[in-house]
Amino acid sequence: MTITPFIIMAIILFSLGIYIVCTRSNAIGYLMGIELILNAASINFVAFARFYNGAVDGQIMALFVIALAACESVIALAIVLGLYKHYKTIDTKNVSTLKY
Amino acid sequence: MENIVLTIIFTITIGSACVVAFSRNLIYSAFALFGTFLGVAATFIMLGAPFVGLVQIVVYAGGILILTIFAVMLTAKIKASEITNPVLNIKIAIPLFLLTLFLLVYFLVNNFWSGSTALPHKEGSIVAIGNALLTEYLLPFELISIVLLITMIGAAIITRRQLK
């Protein structure tokens, strides 16, 4: 077992995340892309820790990434629900301000 | 045997990530995200990090995904035929996507990482994680807990009802 398949997997996930962030106009769609990007980063952390270091530092970084992703997701979805309450849409083309 | 399992995990993860990326309906994307998260968790377990894999399942598949599906159902009208997740900026997105893919693959094939084999697998990585979290990484650990608390308060404040 080499590191290459894991890196390829992370590359594909990251690129798909970039594609989603570029193409979506729905705010929740963006978030899914960001989750994919963060997952790719965690895979890289864990894979390099496993194959080059042998210590647990990479796993701890992956845990921190997961915790911060949870925070980011909660806040972003709260903002999305607030936007929906006010604008009745979450399409980012129609929503250009956070203030009301 | 290992390669077969890895291929299955790879297929599930990338396949459902493609559904997330190319589905026109937001709810399909949200459900396909489940497969991606499970596949990534399985990858972590394959990499000898079972604790990270379990946390991935609990936090991502159990928490973030449920929250995302709730948000989708609270904000979008769910009909199977309806486009709730339109695609735009495709002229910018495709080159950027290909450029990212090309650059990363370029770095990959330029032999930075070739010839690596797995280090001898250490048992008991959960004990090591616990020790490292409470000694070397104590400050970030505590900061994360404060960030979680602030997140909870912030989400409650953002979504509260306005009192008249």
mmCIF file of C-alpha atoms in Angstrom:
data_model
loop_
_atom_site.group_PDB
_atom_site.id
_atom_site.type_symbol
_atom_site.label_atom_id
_atom_site.label_comp_id
_atom_site.label_asym_id
_atom_site.label_seq_id
_atom_site.Cartn_x
_atom_site.Cartn_y
_atom_site.Cartn_z
ATOM 1 C CA MET A 1 0.000 0.000 0.000
ATOM 2 C CA THR A 2 1.484 3.298 -1.094
ATOM 3 C CA ILE A 3 0.401 6.845 -0.503
ATOM 4 C CA THR A 4 -0.444 7.535 -4.158
ATOM 5 C CA PRO A 5 -4.097 6.354 -4.239
ATOM 6 C CA PHE A 6 -4.927 8.432 -1.184
ATOM 7 C CA ILE A 7 -3.333 11.517 -2.703
ATOM 8 C CA ILE A 8 -5.236 10.945 -5.951
ATOM 9 C CA MET A 9 -8.473 10.635 -4.014
ATOM 10 C CA ALA A 10 -7.749 13.880 -2.160
ATOM 11 C CA ILE A 11 -6.893 15.617 -5.451
ATOM 12 C CA ILE A 12 -10.176 14.571 -7.057
ATOM 13 C CA LEU A 13 -12.206 15.581 -4.005
ATOM 14 C CA PHE A 14 -10.448 18.956 -3.852
ATOM 15 C CA SER A 15 -10.991 19.659 -7.544
ATOM 16 C CA LEU A 16 -14.668 18.727 -7.322
ATOM 17 C CA GLY A 17 -14.953 21.075 -4.339
ATOM 18 C CA ILE A 18 -13.412 23.902 -6.372
ATOM 19 C CA TYR A 19 -15.853 23.157 -9.193
ATOM 20 C CA ILE A 20 -18.826 23.260 -6.807
ATOM 21 C CA VAL A 21 -17.717 26.523 -5.210
ATOM 22 C CA CYS A 22 -17.345 28.082 -8.676
ATOM 23 C CA THR A 23 -20.632 26.943 -10.142
ATOM 24 C CA ARG A 24 -23.224 27.013 -7.404
ATOM 25 C CA SER A 25 -25.405 29.983 -6.713
ATOM 26 C CA ASN A 26 -27.268 28.249 -3.919
ATOM 27 C CA ALA A 27 -25.709 29.051 -0.546
ATOM 28 C CA ILE A 28 -26.071 25.500 0.766
ATOM 29 C CA GLY A 29 -24.454 24.236 -2.441
ATOM 30 C CA TYR A 30 -21.363 26.303 -1.631
ATOM 31 C CA LEU A 31 -21.171 24.757 1.806
ATOM 32 C CA MET A 32 -21.123 21.254 0.359
ATOM 33 C CA GLY A 33 -18.151 22.215 -1.815
ATOM 34 C CA ILE A 34 -16.328 23.598 1.190
ATOM 35 C CA GLU A 35 -16.979 20.367 3.082
ATOM 36 C CA LEU A 36 -15.450 18.406 0.197
ATOM 37 C CA ILE A 37 -12.352 20.622 0.219
ATOM 38 C CA LEU A 38 -11.944 20.223 3.986
ATOM 39 C CA ASN A 39 -12.327 16.448 3.674
ATOM 40 C CA ALA A 40 -9.607 16.361 1.035
ATOM 41 C CA ALA A 41 -7.320 18.305 3.353
ATOM 42 C CA SER A 42 -7.993 15.890 6.225
ATOM 43 C CA ILE A 43 -7.219 12.899 4.014
ATOM 44 C CA ASN A 44 -3.888 14.491 3.127
ATOM 45 C CA PHE A 45 -3.043 15.174 6.775
ATOM 46 C CA VAL A 46 -3.806 11.625 7.862
ATOM 47 C CA ALA A 47 -2.138 10.007 4.850
ATOM 48 C CA PHE A 48 1.110 11.926 5.200
ATOM 49 C CA ALA A 49 1.153 11.298 8.931
ATOM 50 C CA ARG A 50 0.745 7.595 8.272
ATOM 51 C CA PHE A 51 3.360 7.244 5.564
ATOM 52 C CA TYR A 52 6.060 9.736 6.492
ATOM 53 C CA ASN A 53 5.852 10.470 10.153
ATOM 54 C CA GLY A 54 4.228 7.624 12.001
ATOM 55 C CA ALA A 55 3.186 10.011 14.774
ATOM 56 C CA VAL A 56 -0.335 11.142 15.561
ATOM 57 C CA ASP A 57 0.135 14.849 14.741
ATOM 58 C CA GLY A 58 -1.588 14.518 11.389
ATOM 59 C CA GLN A 59 -4.556 12.761 12.973
ATOM 60 C CA ILE A 60 -4.861 15.537 15.537
ATOM 61 C CA MET A 61 -4.832 18.119 12.742
ATOM 62 C CA ALA A 62 -7.601 16.154 11.034
ATOM 63 C CA LEU A 63 -9.599 16.234 14.283
ATOM 64 C CA PHE A 64 -9.161 20.012 14.505
ATOM 65 C CA VAL A 65 -10.246 20.349 10.877
ATOM 66 C CA ILE A 66 -13.394 18.336 11.640
ATOM 67 C CA ALA A 67 -14.214 20.433 14.725
ATOM 68 C CA LEU A 68 -13.722 23.725 12.884
ATOM 69 C CA ALA A 69 -15.737 22.442 9.925
ATOM 70 C CA ALA A 70 -18.601 21.713 12.318
ATOM 71 C CA CYS A 71 -18.415 25.283 13.676
ATOM 72 C CA GLU A 72 -18.247 26.778 10.192
ATOM 73 C CA SER A 73 -21.166 24.708 9.004
ATOM 74 C CA VAL A 74 -23.357 25.617 11.978
ATOM 75 C CA ILE A 75 -22.736 29.340 11.621
ATOM 76 C CA ALA A 76 -23.157 29.286 7.846
ATOM 77 C CA LEU A 77 -26.442 27.395 8.032
ATOM 78 C CA ALA A 78 -27.690 29.775 10.719
ATOM 79 C CA ILE A 79 -26.889 32.685 8.395
ATOM 80 C CA VAL A 80 -28.618 30.854 5.536
ATOM 81 C CA LEU A 81 -31.775 30.388 7.605
ATOM 82 C CA GLY A 82 -31.650 34.056 8.612
ATOM 83 C CA LEU A 83 -31.311 35.063 4.958
ATOM 84 C CA TYR A 84 -34.227 32.854 4.014
ATOM 85 C CA LYS A 85 -36.398 34.382 6.713
ATOM 86 C CA HIS A 86 -35.681 37.859 5.404
ATOM 87 C CA TYR A 87 -35.314 37.446 1.636
ATOM 88 C CA LYS A 88 -37.369 34.265 1.038
ATOM 89 C CA THR A 89 -34.513 32.960 -1.113
ATOM 90 C CA ILE A 90 -31.008 31.667 -0.576
ATOM 91 C CA ASP A 91 -29.834 32.284 -4.114
ATOM 92 C CA THR A 92 -26.654 34.314 -3.757
ATOM 93 C CA LYS A 93 -27.420 36.269 -6.910
ATOM 94 C CA ASN A 94 -30.349 37.925 -5.178
ATOM 95 C CA VAL A 95 -28.795 38.327 -1.757
ATOM 96 C CA SER A 96 -26.148 41.015 -1.654
ATOM 97 C CA THR A 97 -26.305 42.301 1.898
ATOM 98 C CA LEU A 98 -26.349 40.825 5.373
ATOM 99 C CA LYS A 99 -27.917 43.889 6.989
ATOM 100 C CA TYR A 100 -31.562 44.718 7.243
ATOM 101 C CA MET B 1 -7.416 -7.852 -0.601
ATOM 102 C CA GLU B 2 -6.397 -4.440 0.605
ATOM 103 C CA ASN B 3 -6.410 -3.131 -2.937
ATOM 104 C CA ILE B 4 -9.914 -4.432 -3.573
ATOM 105 C CA VAL B 5 -11.258 -2.745 -0.445
ATOM 106 C CA LEU B 6 -9.446 0.434 -1.370
ATOM 107 C CA THR B 7 -10.940 0.372 -4.862
ATOM 108 C CA ILE B 8 -14.444 -0.046 -3.482
ATOM 109 C CA ILE B 9 -13.973 2.829 -1.040
ATOM 110 C CA PHE B 10 -12.450 4.970 -3.766
ATOM 111 C CA THR B 11 -15.361 4.293 -6.114
ATOM 112 C CA ILE B 12 -18.007 5.074 -3.502
ATOM 113 C CA THR B 13 -16.317 8.274 -2.386
ATOM 114 C CA ILE B 14 -15.550 9.717 -5.797
ATOM 115 C CA GLY B 15 -18.850 8.550 -7.269
ATOM 116 C CA SER B 16 -20.946 10.227 -4.627
ATOM 117 C CA ALA B 17 -18.731 13.312 -4.749
ATOM 118 C CA CYS B 18 -19.476 13.503 -8.477
ATOM 119 C CA VAL B 19 -23.194 13.271 -7.708
ATOM 120 C CA VAL B 20 -22.746 16.116 -5.213
ATOM 121 C CA ALA B 21 -20.987 18.184 -7.844
ATOM 122 C CA PHE B 22 -23.120 17.514 -10.893
ATOM 123 C CA SER B 23 -26.621 16.898 -9.534
ATOM 124 C CA ARG B 24 -29.120 19.602 -10.409
ATOM 125 C CA ASN B 25 -31.263 18.951 -7.365
ATOM 126 C CA LEU B 26 -30.009 20.148 -4.018
ATOM 127 C CA ILE B 27 -31.548 17.335 -2.002
ATOM 128 C CA TYR B 28 -29.813 14.706 -4.136
ATOM 129 C CA SER B 29 -26.523 16.487 -3.513
ATOM 130 C CA ALA B 30 -27.199 16.518 0.215
ATOM 131 C CA PHE B 31 -27.913 12.806 0.319
ATOM 132 C CA ALA B 32 -24.943 11.952 -1.893
ATOM 133 C CA LEU B 33 -22.741 13.841 0.539
ATOM 134 C CA PHE B 34 -23.501 11.011 2.968
ATOM 135 C CA GLY B 35 -21.650 8.530 0.764
ATOM 136 C CA THR B 36 -18.687 10.871 0.456
ATOM 137 C CA PHE B 37 -18.405 11.315 4.209
ATOM 138 C CA LEU B 38 -18.691 7.580 4.849
ATOM 139 C CA GLY B 39 -16.077 6.894 2.177
ATOM 140 C CA VAL B 40 -13.687 9.397 3.703
ATOM 141 C CA ALA B 41 -14.262 7.827 7.127
ATOM 142 C CA ALA B 42 -13.469 4.408 5.664
ATOM 143 C CA THR B 43 -10.314 5.898 4.148
ATOM 144 C CA PHE B 44 -9.250 7.144 7.569
ATOM 145 C CA ILE B 45 -9.791 3.683 9.005
ATOM 146 C CA MET B 46 -7.771 2.171 6.145
ATOM 147 C CA LEU B 47 -5.001 4.617 6.969
ATOM 148 C CA GLY B 48 -4.778 3.313 10.514
ATOM 149 C CA ALA B 49 -6.628 6.220 12.109
ATOM 150 C CA PRO B 50 -9.801 4.586 13.462
ATOM 151 C CA PHE B 51 -10.510 7.359 15.945
ATOM 152 C CA VAL B 52 -10.490 10.042 13.252
ATOM 153 C CA GLY B 53 -12.729 7.828 11.139
ATOM 154 C CA LEU B 54 -15.251 7.421 13.927
ATOM 155 C CA VAL B 55 -15.208 11.140 14.693
ATOM 156 C CA GLN B 56 -15.753 11.745 10.982
ATOM 157 C CA ILE B 57 -18.841 9.531 11.039
ATOM 158 C CA VAL B 58 -20.230 11.029 14.234
ATOM 159 C CA VAL B 59 -19.576 14.688 13.447
ATOM 160 C CA TYR B 60 -19.954 14.800 9.670
ATOM 161 C CA ALA B 61 -22.481 12.106 8.862
ATOM 162 C CA GLY B 62 -24.352 12.466 12.145
ATOM 163 C CA GLY B 63 -24.165 16.193 12.679
ATOM 164 C CA ILE B 64 -23.230 18.376 9.752
ATOM 165 C CA LEU B 65 -25.103 16.324 7.179
ATOM 166 C CA ILE B 66 -28.323 16.222 9.202
ATOM 167 C CA LEU B 67 -28.049 19.966 9.692
ATOM 168 C CA THR B 68 -27.482 20.463 5.965
ATOM 169 C CA ILE B 69 -30.494 18.350 5.052
ATOM 170 C CA PHE B 70 -32.593 20.276 7.555
ATOM 171 C CA ALA B 71 -31.463 23.545 6.030
ATOM 172 C CA VAL B 72 -32.226 22.292 2.520
ATOM 173 C CA MET B 73 -35.692 21.173 3.518
ATOM 174 C CA LEU B 74 -36.397 24.419 5.346
ATOM 175 C CA THR B 75 -35.327 26.628 2.466
ATOM 176 C CA ALA B 76 -35.941 24.858 -0.854
ATOM 177 C CA LYS B 77 -39.043 23.403 -2.354
ATOM 178 C CA ILE B 78 -38.308 19.731 -2.810
ATOM 179 C CA LYS B 79 -39.584 18.349 -6.066
ATOM 180 C CA ALA B 80 -37.799 15.678 -8.008
ATOM 181 C CA SER B 81 -38.139 17.517 -11.303
ATOM 182 C CA GLU B 82 -37.187 20.940 -10.110
ATOM 183 C CA ILE B 83 -33.751 22.489 -10.535
ATOM 184 C CA THR B 84 -32.913 23.797 -7.095
ATOM 185 C CA ASN B 85 -29.191 23.903 -7.615
ATOM 186 C CA PRO B 86 -28.512 25.663 -10.917
ATOM 187 C CA VAL B 87 -25.099 25.769 -12.496
ATOM 188 C CA LEU B 88 -23.598 29.088 -13.466
ATOM 189 C CA ASN B 89 -20.171 30.498 -14.300
ATOM 190 C CA ILE B 90 -19.418 27.301 -16.142
ATOM 191 C CA LYS B 91 -16.966 29.060 -18.456
ATOM 192 C CA ILE B 92 -14.851 30.064 -15.483
ATOM 193 C CA ALA B 93 -15.410 26.923 -13.465
ATOM 194 C CA ILE B 94 -14.286 24.328 -15.998
ATOM 195 C CA PRO B 95 -10.854 25.919 -16.676
ATOM 196 C CA LEU B 96 -10.291 26.517 -12.960
ATOM 197 C CA PHE B 97 -11.292 22.941 -12.179
ATOM 198 C CA LEU B 98 -8.973 21.557 -14.857
ATOM 199 C CA LEU B 99 -6.151 23.882 -13.807
ATOM 200 C CA THR B 100 -6.402 22.756 -10.189
ATOM 201 C CA LEU B 101 -6.512 19.123 -11.239
ATOM 202 C CA PHE B 102 -3.575 19.581 -13.617
ATOM 203 C CA LEU B 103 -1.392 21.394 -11.077
ATOM 204 C CA LEU B 104 -2.032 18.856 -8.343
ATOM 205 C CA VAL B 105 -1.448 15.901 -10.662
ATOM 206 C CA TYR B 106 1.710 17.610 -11.934
ATOM 207 C CA PHE B 107 3.058 17.826 -8.403
ATOM 208 C CA LEU B 108 1.987 14.254 -7.816
ATOM 209 C CA VAL B 109 3.815 12.761 -10.802
ATOM 210 C CA ASN B 110 6.913 14.836 -10.177
ATOM 211 C CA ASN B 111 8.069 12.190 -7.746
ATOM 212 C CA PHE B 112 7.801 14.096 -4.525
ATOM 213 C CA TRP B 113 6.146 11.169 -2.829
ATOM 214 C CA SER B 114 7.122 8.170 -4.871
ATOM 215 C CA GLY B 115 8.721 5.141 -3.372
ATOM 216 C CA SER B 116 7.061 5.568 -0.034
ATOM 217 C CA THR B 117 5.880 2.501 1.762
ATOM 218 C CA ALA B 118 3.768 2.332 4.845
ATOM 219 C CA LEU B 119 5.594 2.715 8.104
ATOM 220 C CA PRO B 120 5.099 -0.143 10.513
ATOM 221 C CA HIS B 121 1.617 0.167 11.872
ATOM 222 C CA LYS B 122 1.469 1.273 15.466
ATOM 223 C CA GLU B 123 -1.274 -0.103 17.610
ATOM 224 C CA GLY B 124 -3.009 1.995 20.198
ATOM 225 C CA SER B 125 -3.094 5.237 18.274
ATOM 226 C CA ILE B 126 -6.118 6.355 20.296
ATOM 227 C CA VAL B 127 -4.013 6.375 23.462
ATOM 228 C CA ALA B 128 -1.360 8.361 21.633
ATOM 229 C CA ILE B 129 -3.976 10.846 20.403
ATOM 230 C CA GLY B 130 -5.314 11.310 23.914
ATOM 231 C CA ASN B 131 -1.863 11.853 25.323
ATOM 232 C CA ALA B 132 -0.890 14.315 22.607
ATOM 233 C CA LEU B 133 -4.162 16.244 22.929
ATOM 234 C CA LEU B 134 -3.700 16.747 26.645
ATOM 235 C CA THR B 135 0.007 17.543 26.597
ATOM 236 C CA GLU B 136 1.439 18.922 23.385
ATOM 237 C CA TYR B 137 -1.805 20.211 21.867
ATOM 238 C CA LEU B 138 -3.504 21.326 25.073
ATOM 239 C CA LEU B 139 -3.827 24.991 24.095
ATOM 240 C CA PRO B 140 -5.401 24.368 20.650
ATOM 241 C CA PHE B 141 -7.675 21.782 22.255
ATOM 242 C CA GLU B 142 -8.982 24.266 24.799
ATOM 243 C CA LEU B 143 -9.272 26.976 22.156
ATOM 244 C CA ILE B 144 -11.389 24.628 20.041
ATOM 245 C CA SER B 145 -13.735 24.119 22.973
ATOM 246 C CA ILE B 146 -14.086 27.889 23.378
ATOM 247 C CA VAL B 147 -14.730 28.234 19.647
ATOM 248 C CA LEU B 148 -17.457 25.590 19.892
ATOM 249 C CA LEU B 149 -19.094 27.483 22.766
ATOM 250 C CA ILE B 150 -18.956 30.762 20.854
ATOM 251 C CA THR B 151 -20.395 29.008 17.803
ATOM 252 C CA MET B 152 -23.322 27.736 19.821
ATOM 253 C CA ILE B 153 -24.080 31.193 21.207
ATOM 254 C CA GLY B 154 -23.585 32.814 17.808
ATOM 255 C CA ALA B 155 -25.919 30.434 16.009
ATOM 256 C CA ALA B 156 -28.583 30.977 18.662
ATOM 257 C CA ILE B 157 -28.240 34.759 18.356
ATOM 258 C CA ILE B 158 -28.330 34.773 14.542
ATOM 259 C CA THR B 159 -31.463 32.652 14.271
ATOM 260 C CA ARG B 160 -33.389 34.062 17.216
ATOM 261 C CA ARG B 161 -36.785 35.634 16.805
ATOM 262 C CA GLN B 162 -36.830 39.385 16.966
ATOM 263 C CA LEU B 163 -38.597 40.491 20.116
ATOM 264 C CA LYS B 164 -40.989 43.294 19.438
#
